[in-house]
Amino acid sequence: MSTWAILTDITKCIGCENCVAACKEINHTGKDQPWRWQKSIDSLSAARWTTIIKKPDHHFIRQQCRHCLSPACVSVCPVGALKKTPEGPVIYDPKLCIGCRYCMMSCPFGIPRYTWSDPTPYVRKCIMCYQKIKNGEIKEPACIKACPTHATIFGDRDALLAEARKRINEKPGRYINRVWGEHEVGGTSVLYVSDISLDFLSWEKDLPQEPLPGRVFDVLEKVPKIFVGMGLGMYGVYWIIERRERLMNKGAGKSDKSDRSDKSDQSKR
Ligand code: SF4
Ligand code: SF4
Ligand code: SF4
């Protein structure tokens, strides 16, 4: 079966935020409600599942869940609220979520957010418009359809990897020779090509190539999660938290400060 994927080409993005608006509309996420610790309203939030990071050099970088091929968030969820679909998108069932926030701690990209304005806060993130595509209501994610420059496109992962390589090979002077998401943490379904480093999107070089939950995922698949999820899952969580702290200490004073502070604020969201 083919794996659904998204390829975002940073060189084509004009920062119009049509993708952000389309996502908000189709998912009825409501108005942005920035918390006092947020540096800007354009951070990911429970009401903003995709966003555009604006760099001073006029680069616009789309941020969203990477839909990991072996997602750490799925492996640590003690009640199975997060699920990896056979087609690739990582989705969740808000009715099962108990608000433990393990997924927030485990995600190497700092993606999941919570609806803190609700009395019972639940996890929120991009779901690649899974159900609506599955039901045949739409043919591609709303954010993709809304993009006027085709900076972000949808398709089969292998085909998009080939397209990414083609662009790099045809214009080697334009792109960095790397497809972000091809191998990191076992590969992701959201891929990037770019003319600038995307380390600030948590793609730093120390990300392992093998899946993060590899040491615990097989066990968790076979044993009731409620009993083992917390203990075993936290082993992987420890590695990620430790790495994040290391990167934040190292990154102090860099130009990507606002994105880092966004990630560091997650523990509050
Ligand atoms: S990017 Fe984070 S939230 Fe998205 S699938 Fe991967 S681990 Fe889960
Ligand atoms: S794929 Fe769907 S849920 Fe994800 S950012 Fe795009 S519109 Fe939003
Ligand atoms: S709609 Fe396309 S061009 Fe506009 S911000 Fe989103 S990805 Fe960039």
Coordinates of C-alpha atoms and ligand atoms in Angstrom, one line a residue, residues 23 27 49-50 62 126-129 141-143, ligand 2:
C23 CA -6.5 24.0 8.0
N27 CA -11.0 21.5 11.1
W49 CA -2.2 22.8 13.5
T50 CA 0.1 24.1 10.9
R62 CA 5.9 25.5 7.2
C126 CA -2.3 17.9 12.2
I127 CA -4.0 14.6 11.2
M128 CA -3.2 15.0 7.5
C129 CA -7.0 15.4 6.9
P141 CA -5.4 17.9 2.5
A142 CA -7.0 21.3 2.7
C143 CA -3.7 23.0 3.2
Ligands
SF4_2 S1 -3.0 18.1 6.5 FE1 -5.1 18.7 7.1 S2 -4.9 18.7 9.4 FE2 -2.8 18.7 8.6 S3 -2.2 20.9 8.4 FE3 -3.1 20.3 6.4 S4 -5.2 20.9 6.6 FE4 -4.4 20.8 8.7

